[in-house]
Amino acid sequence: DVVMTQSPLSLAVTLGQPASISCRSSQSLVYVDGNTFLNWFLQRPGQSPRRLISNVSHRDSGVPDRFSGSGSGTDFTLKISRVEAEDVGIYYCMQGTHWPRTFGQGTKVEIK
Amino acid sequence: QVHLQQWGAGLLKPSETLSLTCGVSGGSFTAYYWTWIRQPPGKGLEWIGEISQSGSTSYNPSLKSRVTMSLDTSKEQFSLNMISVTAADTAVYYCARDYGDYLWGQGTLVTVSS
């Protein structure tokens, strides 16, 4: 299985400040067709997860543009340009290139 | 707007079979993959498996011997069955649709206890 390693595992951020989460995979996530199926999800307290980013950097509909994804191969990053109160929760990366699909451990983001 | 609604028994005894169903409303019953994911209390997410629109399945090897997924296009539903459950299978189970978007059901807490 592809191991997804996130860092940090917890992050306390001041409102309005940026935040960054790293996700590294144990194998390249480039699929045979050239796509890279790396997703980012946010799970707010008590809610189902919601996808923010697909294919490394594509924001889902309705996701604020303060969220951005980048990276390639085995090294990926989610950035929040200015953290807002509603961004609190646990962020997960998930690879959709290899079977079984696998998630990172999660990064808990809270407001300082 | 497409909505996923899931249901099934929430309390099982060890060795029983977990059965969950996820229904789709508000849109077409179409997906690249229909997926089941679980989350043990206080822990992270674990991918259980997926079924494509054509009915092809892929399961997590760690659960493959106990899991079956199926699709009923006439009812616009897909289902998860897991046999021989133990306390380690206690988790919130989510259904999800991967189709451009990635929609999640509301989650079902399944507790396995004698």
Coordinates of N, CA and C in Angstrom, one line a residue:
Chain A
D1 N 0.8 -1.2 0.0 CA 0.0 0.0 0.0 C 0.9 1.2 0.0
V2 N 0.3 2.3 -0.6 CA 1.1 3.6 -0.6 C 0.8 4.3 0.7
V3 N 1.9 4.6 1.4 CA 1.8 5.3 2.7 C 1.8 6.8 2.5
M4 N 0.8 7.5 3.0 CA 0.7 8.9 2.9 C 1.1 9.5 4.3
T5 N 2.1 10.4 4.3 CA 2.6 10.9 5.6 C 2.4 12.4 5.6
Q6 N 1.6 12.9 6.5 CA 1.3 14.3 6.6 C 2.1 14.9 7.7
S7 N 2.5 16.2 7.5 CA 3.1 17.0 8.6 C 2.8 18.5 8.4
P8 N 2.6 19.2 9.6 CA 2.6 18.6 10.9 C 1.3 17.9 11.2
L9 N 1.2 17.2 12.3 CA 0.0 16.5 12.7 C -1.0 17.5 13.4
S10 N -0.5 18.6 13.9 CA -1.4 19.6 14.5 C -0.7 21.0 14.2
L11 N -1.6 22.0 14.1 CA -1.2 23.3 13.7 C -2.1 24.3 14.4
A12 N -1.5 25.3 15.1 CA -2.3 26.3 15.7 C -2.0 27.6 14.9
V13 N -3.0 28.3 14.4 CA -2.7 29.4 13.5 C -3.5 30.6 14.0
T14 N -2.9 31.8 13.9 CA -3.6 33.0 14.2 C -4.6 33.4 13.0
L15 N -5.8 33.8 13.3 CA -6.7 34.2 12.3 C -6.1 35.2 11.3
G16 N -6.3 35.0 10.0 CA -5.7 35.9 9.0 C -4.3 35.5 8.6
Q17 N -3.7 34.6 9.3 CA -2.3 34.2 8.9 C -2.3 33.0 8.0
P18 N -1.3 32.7 7.3 CA -1.2 31.6 6.4 C -1.0 30.3 7.2
A19 N -1.3 29.2 6.5 CA -1.0 27.8 7.0 C -0.6 26.9 5.9
S20 N 0.2 25.9 6.2 CA 0.7 25.0 5.2 C 0.8 23.6 5.7
I21 N 0.3 22.7 5.0 CA 0.3 21.2 5.4 C 1.0 20.4 4.3
S22 N 1.9 19.6 4.7 CA 2.7 18.8 3.7 C 2.1 17.3 3.7
C23 N 2.1 16.7 2.6 CA 1.7 15.4 2.4 C 2.7 14.7 1.5
R24 N 3.3 13.6 1.9 CA 4.3 12.9 1.1 C 3.9 11.4 0.9
S25 N 4.0 10.9 -0.3 CA 3.6 9.6 -0.6 C 4.8 8.7 -0.7
S26 N 4.7 7.4 -0.4 CA 5.8 6.5 -0.5 C 6.1 6.0 -1.9
Q27 N 5.2 6.3 -2.8 CA 5.4 6.1 -4.2 C 4.9 7.2 -5.0
S28 N 5.4 7.4 -6.2 CA 4.9 8.4 -7.1 C 3.4 8.3 -7.4
L29 N 2.7 9.4 -7.4 CA 1.2 9.4 -7.6 C 0.9 9.7 -9.0
V30 N 1.8 9.7 -9.9 CA 1.6 9.9 -11.3 C 1.0 8.7 -11.9
Y31 N -0.2 8.8 -12.4 CA -0.9 7.6 -13.1 C -0.4 7.4 -14.5
V32 N -0.7 6.3 -15.0 CA -0.2 6.0 -16.4 C -0.7 7.0 -17.4
D33 N -1.8 7.7 -17.2 CA -2.3 8.6 -18.1 C -1.7 10.0 -17.9
G34 N -0.8 10.1 -17.0 CA -0.2 11.4 -16.7 C -0.8 12.2 -15.6
N35 N -2.0 11.9 -15.2 CA -2.7 12.6 -14.1 C -2.1 12.2 -12.8
T36 N -2.2 13.1 -11.8 CA -1.8 12.8 -10.4 C -3.0 13.0 -9.5
F37 N -3.5 11.8 -9.0 CA -4.7 11.8 -8.2 C -4.5 12.0 -6.7
L38 N -4.2 13.3 -6.4 CA -4.0 13.6 -5.0 C -5.1 14.6 -4.6
N39 N -5.8 14.2 -3.5 CA -6.9 15.0 -3.0 C -6.7 15.5 -1.6
W40 N -7.3 16.6 -1.3 CA -7.3 17.1 0.1 C -8.7 17.2 0.5
F41 N -9.0 16.8 1.8 CA -10.3 16.9 2.4 C -10.2 17.6 3.7
L42 N -11.3 18.3 4.1 CA -11.4 18.9 5.4 C -12.6 18.3 6.1
Q43 N -12.3 17.8 7.3 CA -13.4 17.3 8.2 C -13.6 18.3 9.3
R44 N -14.6 19.0 9.3 CA -15.0 19.9 10.4 C -15.5 19.1 11.6
P45 N -15.4 19.6 12.8 CA -15.9 18.8 14.0 C -17.3 18.4 13.8
G46 N -17.6 17.1 14.0 CA -18.9 16.5 13.9 C -19.5 16.4 12.5
Q47 N -18.7 16.7 11.5 CA -19.2 16.6 10.1 C -18.6 15.5 9.3
S48 N -19.2 15.2 8.2 CA -18.5 14.4 7.2 C -17.4 15.2 6.5
P49 N -16.4 14.5 6.0 CA -15.4 15.2 5.3 C -15.9 15.9 4.0
R50 N -15.2 16.8 3.6 CA -15.6 17.5 2.3 C -14.3 17.7 1.5
R51 N -14.4 17.4 0.2 CA -13.2 17.5 -0.6 C -12.9 19.0 -0.9
L52 N -11.7 19.4 -0.8 CA -11.3 20.8 -1.1 C -10.6 20.8 -2.5
I53 N -9.7 19.9 -2.7 CA -8.8 19.9 -3.8 C -8.7 18.5 -4.4
S54 N -8.8 18.4 -5.8 CA -8.5 17.2 -6.5 C -7.4 17.4 -7.4
N55 N -6.8 16.3 -7.9 CA -5.7 16.3 -8.9 C -4.7 17.4 -8.5
V56 N -4.2 17.3 -7.3 CA -3.2 18.2 -6.7 C -3.6 19.6 -6.5
S57 N -4.2 20.3 -7.5 CA -4.4 21.7 -7.4 C -5.8 22.2 -7.8
H58 N -6.7 21.3 -8.2 CA -8.0 21.8 -8.7 C -9.0 21.9 -7.5
R59 N -9.4 23.2 -7.3 CA -10.4 23.4 -6.2 C -11.7 22.9 -6.6
D60 N -12.4 22.3 -5.7 CA -13.8 21.8 -5.9 C -14.7 23.1 -6.0
S61 N -15.9 22.9 -6.5 CA -16.8 24.0 -6.6 C -17.2 24.5 -5.2
G62 N -17.2 25.8 -5.1 CA -17.5 26.4 -3.8 C -16.4 26.6 -2.8
V63 N -15.2 26.0 -3.1 CA -14.1 26.1 -2.2 C -13.4 27.5 -2.3
P64 N -13.3 28.2 -1.3 CA -12.7 29.6 -1.3 C -11.3 29.5 -1.9
D65 N -10.9 30.6 -2.6 CA -9.7 30.6 -3.3 C -8.5 30.8 -2.4
R66 N -8.7 31.0 -1.1 CA -7.6 31.0 -0.1 C -7.0 29.6 0.0
F67 N -7.7 28.6 -0.4 CA -7.1 27.3 -0.4 C -6.4 27.0 -1.8
S68 N -5.2 26.5 -1.7 CA -4.5 26.1 -2.9 C -3.7 24.9 -2.7
G69 N -3.5 24.1 -3.7 CA -2.8 22.8 -3.6 C -1.6 22.9 -4.7
S70 N -0.5 22.3 -4.3 CA 0.6 22.2 -5.2 C 1.4 20.9 -5.0
G71 N 2.3 20.7 -5.9 CA 3.2 19.6 -5.7 C 3.3 18.7 -6.9
S72 N 4.1 17.6 -6.8 CA 4.2 16.7 -7.9 C 4.9 15.4 -7.4
G73 N 4.7 14.3 -8.1 CA 5.4 13.1 -7.8 C 5.0 12.5 -6.5
T74 N 5.8 12.8 -5.4 CA 5.6 12.3 -4.1 C 5.4 13.3 -3.0
D75 N 5.5 14.6 -3.4 CA 5.5 15.7 -2.4 C 4.5 16.7 -2.7
F76 N 3.6 16.9 -1.8 CA 2.4 17.8 -2.0 C 2.2 18.7 -0.9
T77 N 1.5 19.9 -1.1 CA 1.3 20.9 -0.1 C -0.1 21.5 -0.3
L78 N -0.8 21.6 0.8 CA -2.0 22.4 0.9 C -1.7 23.7 1.6
K79 N -2.1 24.8 1.0 CA -1.9 26.1 1.7 C -3.2 26.9 1.8
I80 N -3.3 27.5 3.0 CA -4.4 28.4 3.3 C -3.8 29.8 3.4
S81 N -4.2 30.7 2.5 CA -3.5 32.0 2.5 C -3.8 32.8 3.7
R82 N -5.0 32.8 4.2 CA -5.4 33.6 5.4 C -6.5 32.7 6.1
V83 N -6.1 32.1 7.2 CA -7.0 31.2 7.9 C -8.1 32.0 8.5
E84 N -9.3 31.4 8.3 CA -10.5 31.9 8.9 C -11.1 30.9 9.9
A85 N -12.0 31.3 10.8 CA -12.5 30.5 11.9 C -13.1 29.2 11.3
E86 N -13.8 29.3 10.1 CA -14.4 28.1 9.6 C -13.5 27.1 9.0
D87 N -12.2 27.4 9.0 CA -11.2 26.4 8.5 C -10.7 25.4 9.6
V88 N -11.2 25.6 10.8 CA -10.8 24.7 11.8 C -11.3 23.3 11.5
G89 N -10.5 22.3 11.8 CA -10.9 20.9 11.5 C -9.6 20.0 11.3
I90 N -9.9 18.9 10.7 CA -8.8 18.0 10.4 C -8.7 17.8 8.9
Y91 N -7.5 18.0 8.4 CA -7.2 18.0 6.9 C -6.6 16.6 6.6
Y92 N -7.1 16.0 5.6 CA -6.5 14.7 5.1 C -6.1 14.8 3.7
C93 N -5.0 14.3 3.4 CA -4.7 14.0 2.0 C -5.1 12.6 1.6
M94 N -5.4 12.3 0.4 CA -5.8 11.0 0.0 C -5.3 10.8 -1.4
Q95 N -4.6 9.6 -1.7 CA -4.2 9.3 -3.0 C -5.2 8.4 -3.7
G96 N -5.5 8.8 -5.0 CA -6.4 8.0 -5.8 C -5.8 7.4 -7.0
T97 N -4.5 7.3 -7.0 CA -3.7 6.7 -8.1 C -3.6 5.2 -8.0
H98 N -3.3 4.8 -6.8 CA -3.1 3.3 -6.6 C -4.2 2.7 -5.8
W99 N -4.3 1.4 -6.0 CA -5.3 0.6 -5.1 C -4.5 -0.2 -4.1
P100 N -4.9 -0.2 -2.8 CA -6.0 0.5 -2.2 C -5.8 2.0 -2.1
R101 N -6.8 2.8 -2.2 CA -6.7 4.3 -1.9 C -6.2 4.4 -0.5
T102 N -5.4 5.4 -0.2 CA -5.0 5.6 1.2 C -5.0 7.0 1.6
F103 N -5.2 7.2 2.9 CA -5.2 8.6 3.4 C -4.0 8.9 4.3
G104 N -3.7 10.1 4.4 CA -2.7 10.6 5.4 C -3.4 10.5 6.8
Q105 N -2.6 10.7 7.8 CA -3.0 10.5 9.2 C -4.0 11.6 9.6
G106 N -3.9 12.7 8.9 CA -4.7 13.9 9.3 C -3.9 15.0 10.0
T107 N -4.2 16.2 9.7 CA -3.6 17.4 10.4 C -4.7 18.2 11.0
K108 N -4.6 18.3 12.3 CA -5.6 19.1 13.0 C -5.2 20.6 13.1
V109 N -6.1 21.4 12.5 CA -5.9 22.8 12.5 C -6.8 23.5 13.5
E110 N -6.2 24.3 14.3 CA -7.0 25.1 15.3 C -6.6 26.5 15.3
I111 N -7.4 27.4 15.9 CA -7.0 28.8 15.9 C -6.3 29.1 17.2
K112 N -5.2 29.8 17.1 CA -4.3 30.2 18.2 C -5.0 31.2 19.1
Chain B
Q1 N -29.6 19.3 -6.5 CA -28.3 19.0 -6.0 C -28.3 17.6 -5.5
V2 N -27.3 16.8 -5.8 CA -27.2 15.4 -5.5 C -26.9 15.3 -4.0
H3 N -27.6 14.3 -3.4 CA -27.5 14.1 -2.0 C -27.4 12.6 -1.7
L4 N -26.5 12.2 -0.8 CA -26.3 10.8 -0.5 C -26.9 10.6 0.9
Q5 N -27.8 9.6 1.0 CA -28.5 9.3 2.3 C -28.2 7.8 2.6
Q6 N -27.6 7.6 3.7 CA -27.2 6.2 4.1 C -28.0 5.7 5.3
W7 N -28.2 4.3 5.3 CA -28.9 3.7 6.4 C -28.4 2.3 6.6
G8 N -28.7 1.8 7.8 CA -28.3 0.4 8.2 C -28.3 0.3 9.7
A9 N -28.1 -1.0 10.1 CA -28.1 -1.3 11.5 C -26.9 -0.6 12.2
G10 N -27.1 0.0 13.4 CA -26.0 0.6 14.1 C -25.4 -0.1 15.2
L11 N -26.0 -1.2 15.6 CA -25.5 -2.0 16.7 C -25.5 -3.5 16.3
L12 N -24.3 -4.1 16.3 CA -24.1 -5.5 15.9 C -23.4 -6.2 17.0
K13 N -23.6 -7.5 17.0 CA -22.9 -8.4 17.9 C -21.7 -9.0 17.1
P14 N -20.6 -9.3 17.8 CA -19.5 -10.0 17.1 C -20.0 -11.2 16.3
S15 N -19.4 -11.3 15.2 CA -19.7 -12.4 14.2 C -20.9 -12.1 13.3
E16 N -21.6 -11.1 13.6 CA -22.8 -10.7 12.7 C -22.3 -10.0 11.4
T17 N -23.3 -9.7 10.6 CA -23.0 -9.1 9.3 C -23.4 -7.6 9.3
L18 N -22.5 -6.8 8.9 CA -22.8 -5.4 8.7 C -23.4 -5.2 7.4
S19 N -24.5 -4.5 7.3 CA -25.2 -4.1 6.0 C -25.5 -2.7 6.0
L20 N -25.0 -1.9 5.1 CA -25.3 -0.5 4.9 C -25.7 -0.3 3.5
T21 N -26.6 0.7 3.3 CA -27.1 1.1 2.0 C -27.0 2.6 1.9
C22 N -26.7 3.0 0.7 CA -26.5 4.5 0.4 C -27.4 4.8 -0.8
G23 N -28.3 5.7 -0.6 CA -29.2 6.1 -1.7 C -28.9 7.5 -2.3
V24 N -29.1 7.6 -3.5 CA -28.8 8.9 -4.2 C -30.1 9.6 -4.6
S25 N -30.2 10.9 -4.3 CA -31.3 11.7 -4.6 C -30.9 13.0 -5.2
G26 N -31.8 13.6 -5.9 CA -31.5 15.0 -6.4 C -30.7 15.1 -7.7
G27 N -30.4 13.9 -8.3 CA -29.6 14.0 -9.5 C -29.4 12.6 -10.1
S28 N -28.6 12.5 -11.1 CA -28.5 11.2 -11.8 C -27.7 10.2 -11.0
F29 N -27.9 8.9 -11.1 CA -27.2 7.9 -10.4 C -26.0 7.5 -11.3
T30 N -25.0 8.4 -11.2 CA -23.8 8.3 -12.1 C -22.6 8.6 -11.3
A31 N -21.6 7.8 -11.5 CA -20.3 8.1 -10.8 C -19.2 7.4 -11.5
Y32 N -18.0 7.9 -11.2 CA -16.8 7.1 -11.6 C -16.7 5.9 -10.6
Y33 N -16.8 6.2 -9.4 CA -16.8 5.2 -8.3 C -17.7 5.5 -7.2
W34 N -18.4 4.5 -6.7 CA -19.2 4.6 -5.5 C -18.3 3.9 -4.4
T35 N -18.1 4.7 -3.3 CA -17.0 4.3 -2.4 C -17.6 4.2 -1.0
W36 N -16.9 3.3 -0.2 CA -17.2 3.2 1.3 C -15.9 3.5 2.0
I37 N -16.0 4.3 3.0 CA -14.9 4.7 3.9 C -15.3 4.6 5.3
R38 N -14.4 4.3 6.2 CA -14.8 4.2 7.6 C -13.8 5.0 8.5
Q39 N -14.3 5.3 9.7 CA -13.5 6.1 10.6 C -13.7 5.6 12.0
P40 N -12.8 4.9 12.6 CA -13.0 4.4 14.0 C -13.0 5.7 14.9
P41 N -13.7 5.6 16.0 CA -13.8 6.7 16.9 C -12.5 7.4 17.3
G42 N -12.4 8.7 17.0 CA -11.2 9.4 17.3 C -10.0 9.2 16.4
K43 N -10.2 8.4 15.3 CA -9.1 8.1 14.5 C -9.3 8.6 13.1
G44 N -8.4 8.2 12.2 CA -8.4 8.7 10.8 C -9.3 7.9 9.9
L45 N -9.2 8.2 8.6 CA -10.1 7.6 7.6 C -9.5 6.4 7.0
E46 N -10.3 5.4 6.7 CA -9.8 4.2 6.1 C -10.7 3.8 4.9
W47 N -10.1 3.7 3.8 CA -10.8 3.3 2.5 C -11.2 1.9 2.6
I48 N -12.4 1.5 2.4 CA -12.9 0.2 2.5 C -12.9 -0.4 1.1
G49 N -13.4 0.3 0.1 CA -13.5 -0.2 -1.3 C -14.4 0.7 -2.1
E50 N -14.5 0.3 -3.4 CA -15.3 1.1 -4.3 C -15.9 0.2 -5.4
I51 N -16.9 0.6 -6.0 CA -17.6 -0.1 -7.1 C -17.8 0.9 -8.2
S52 N -17.5 0.5 -9.4 CA -17.6 1.5 -10.5 C -19.1 1.4 -11.0
Q53 N -19.4 2.3 -11.9 CA -20.7 2.3 -12.5 C -21.0 1.0 -13.2
S54 N -20.0 0.4 -13.8 CA -20.2 -0.9 -14.5 C -20.3 -2.1 -13.5
G55 N -20.0 -1.8 -12.2 CA -20.1 -2.9 -11.3 C -18.8 -3.5 -10.9
S56 N -17.7 -3.1 -11.4 CA -16.4 -3.6 -11.0 C -16.0 -3.1 -9.7
T57 N -15.5 -4.0 -8.9 CA -15.2 -3.7 -7.5 C -13.7 -3.7 -7.2
S58 N -13.3 -2.9 -6.2 CA -11.9 -3.0 -5.7 C -12.0 -2.8 -4.2
Y59 N -11.4 -3.7 -3.4 CA -11.5 -3.7 -2.0 C -10.1 -3.5 -1.3
N60 N -10.2 -3.0 -0.2 CA -8.9 -2.9 0.6 C -8.5 -4.3 1.0
P61 N -7.3 -4.7 0.6 CA -6.8 -6.1 0.9 C -7.0 -6.5 2.4
S62 N -6.9 -5.5 3.3 CA -7.1 -5.8 4.7 C -8.5 -6.2 5.1
L63 N -9.5 -6.0 4.2 CA -10.9 -6.3 4.5 C -11.5 -7.2 3.4
K64 N -10.7 -7.4 2.3 CA -11.3 -8.0 1.1 C -12.0 -9.3 1.4
S65 N -11.5 -10.1 2.3 CA -12.1 -11.5 2.6 C -13.5 -11.4 3.2
R66 N -13.8 -10.2 3.7 CA -15.1 -10.0 4.5 C -16.1 -9.1 3.8
V67 N -15.7 -8.4 2.8 CA -16.4 -7.3 2.2 C -17.0 -7.6 0.9
T68 N -18.3 -7.2 0.7 CA -18.9 -7.2 -0.7 C -19.6 -5.9 -0.9
M69 N -19.5 -5.4 -2.1 CA -20.2 -4.1 -2.5 C -21.0 -4.5 -3.7
S70 N -22.2 -3.8 -3.7 CA -23.1 -4.0 -4.9 C -23.8 -2.7 -5.2
L71 N -24.3 -2.8 -6.4 CA -25.0 -1.6 -7.0 C -26.4 -2.0 -7.5
D72 N -27.4 -1.2 -7.2 CA -28.7 -1.4 -7.7 C -29.2 -0.2 -8.4
T73 N -28.9 -0.1 -9.7 CA -29.2 1.1 -10.5 C -30.7 1.4 -10.6
S74 N -31.5 0.3 -10.5 CA -33.0 0.6 -10.6 C -33.5 1.3 -9.3
K75 N -32.9 1.0 -8.2 CA -33.2 1.7 -7.0 C -32.3 2.9 -6.7
E76 N -31.3 3.1 -7.5 CA -30.3 4.2 -7.3 C -29.7 4.1 -5.9
Q77 N -29.2 2.9 -5.6 CA -28.6 2.6 -4.3 C -27.4 1.8 -4.5
F78 N -26.5 1.9 -3.6 CA -25.3 1.0 -3.5 C -25.1 0.5 -2.1
S79 N -24.6 -0.7 -1.9 CA -24.6 -1.3 -0.6 C -23.2 -1.9 -0.2
L80 N -23.0 -2.0 1.1 CA -21.8 -2.6 1.7 C -22.3 -3.7 2.6
N81 N -21.7 -4.9 2.4 CA -21.8 -5.9 3.4 C -20.5 -6.4 3.9
M82 N -20.4 -6.6 5.2 CA -19.1 -7.0 5.8 C -19.5 -8.1 6.8
I83 N -19.0 -9.3 6.6 CA -19.3 -10.4 7.4 C -18.3 -10.5 8.6
S84 N -18.8 -11.3 9.6 CA -17.9 -11.7 10.7 C -17.3 -10.4 11.4
V85 N -18.1 -9.5 11.8 CA -17.6 -8.3 12.4 C -17.1 -8.5 13.8
T86 N -16.1 -7.7 14.2 CA -15.6 -7.7 15.6 C -15.6 -6.3 16.1
A87 N -15.2 -6.1 17.3 CA -15.1 -4.8 17.9 C -14.2 -3.9 17.1
A88 N -13.2 -4.4 16.5 CA -12.3 -3.6 15.7 C -13.0 -2.9 14.5
D89 N -14.2 -3.4 14.1 CA -15.0 -2.8 13.0 C -15.9 -1.7 13.5
T90 N -15.9 -1.4 14.8 CA -16.6 -0.2 15.3 C -16.1 1.0 14.7
A91 N -17.0 1.8 14.0 CA -16.5 3.0 13.3 C -17.8 3.7 12.7
V92 N -17.5 4.9 12.3 CA -18.5 5.6 11.5 C -18.2 5.2 10.0
Y93 N -19.2 4.7 9.4 CA -19.1 4.3 8.0 C -19.7 5.4 7.1
Y94 N -18.9 5.8 6.1 CA -19.4 6.8 5.1 C -19.5 6.2 3.7
C95 N -20.6 6.5 3.0 CA -20.6 6.3 1.6 C -20.2 7.6 0.9
A96 N -19.7 7.4 -0.3 CA -19.2 8.6 -1.1 C -19.3 8.4 -2.6
R97 N -19.4 9.4 -3.3 CA -19.5 9.4 -4.8 C -18.3 10.2 -5.3
D98 N -17.5 9.6 -6.2 CA -16.5 10.3 -6.9 C -16.9 10.5 -8.3
Y99 N -17.3 11.7 -8.6 CA -17.8 12.0 -10.0 C -17.6 13.5 -10.2
G100 N -16.4 14.0 -10.5 CA -16.2 15.4 -10.6 C -16.1 16.0 -9.3
D101 N -17.2 16.0 -8.5 CA -17.2 16.3 -7.1 C -16.9 15.0 -6.3
Y102 N -16.9 15.1 -5.0 CA -16.7 13.9 -4.2 C -17.6 14.1 -3.0
L103 N -18.9 13.6 -3.2 CA -19.9 13.8 -2.2 C -19.9 12.7 -1.1
W104 N -20.2 13.1 0.1 CA -20.2 12.1 1.2 C -21.6 12.0 1.8
G105 N -21.9 10.8 2.3 CA -23.1 10.6 3.1 C -22.9 11.2 4.4
Q106 N -24.0 11.1 5.2 CA -23.9 11.7 6.6 C -23.2 10.9 7.6
G107 N -22.8 9.6 7.2 CA -22.1 8.7 8.1 C -23.1 7.9 9.0
T108 N -22.7 6.7 9.3 CA -23.5 5.8 10.1 C -22.6 5.2 11.2
L109 N -22.8 5.5 12.4 CA -22.0 4.8 13.5 C -22.4 3.4 13.6
V110 N -21.5 2.5 13.4 CA -21.8 1.1 13.6 C -20.9 0.6 14.8
T111 N -21.6 0.1 15.8 CA -20.9 -0.3 17.1 C -21.1 -1.8 17.1
V112 N -19.9 -2.5 17.3 CA -19.9 -4.0 17.5 C -19.6 -4.3 18.9
S113 N -20.6 -4.9 19.6 CA -20.4 -5.1 21.0 C -21.3 -6.3 21.4
S114 N -20.8 -7.1 22.3 CA -21.6 -8.2 22.8 C -22.5 -7.8 23.9

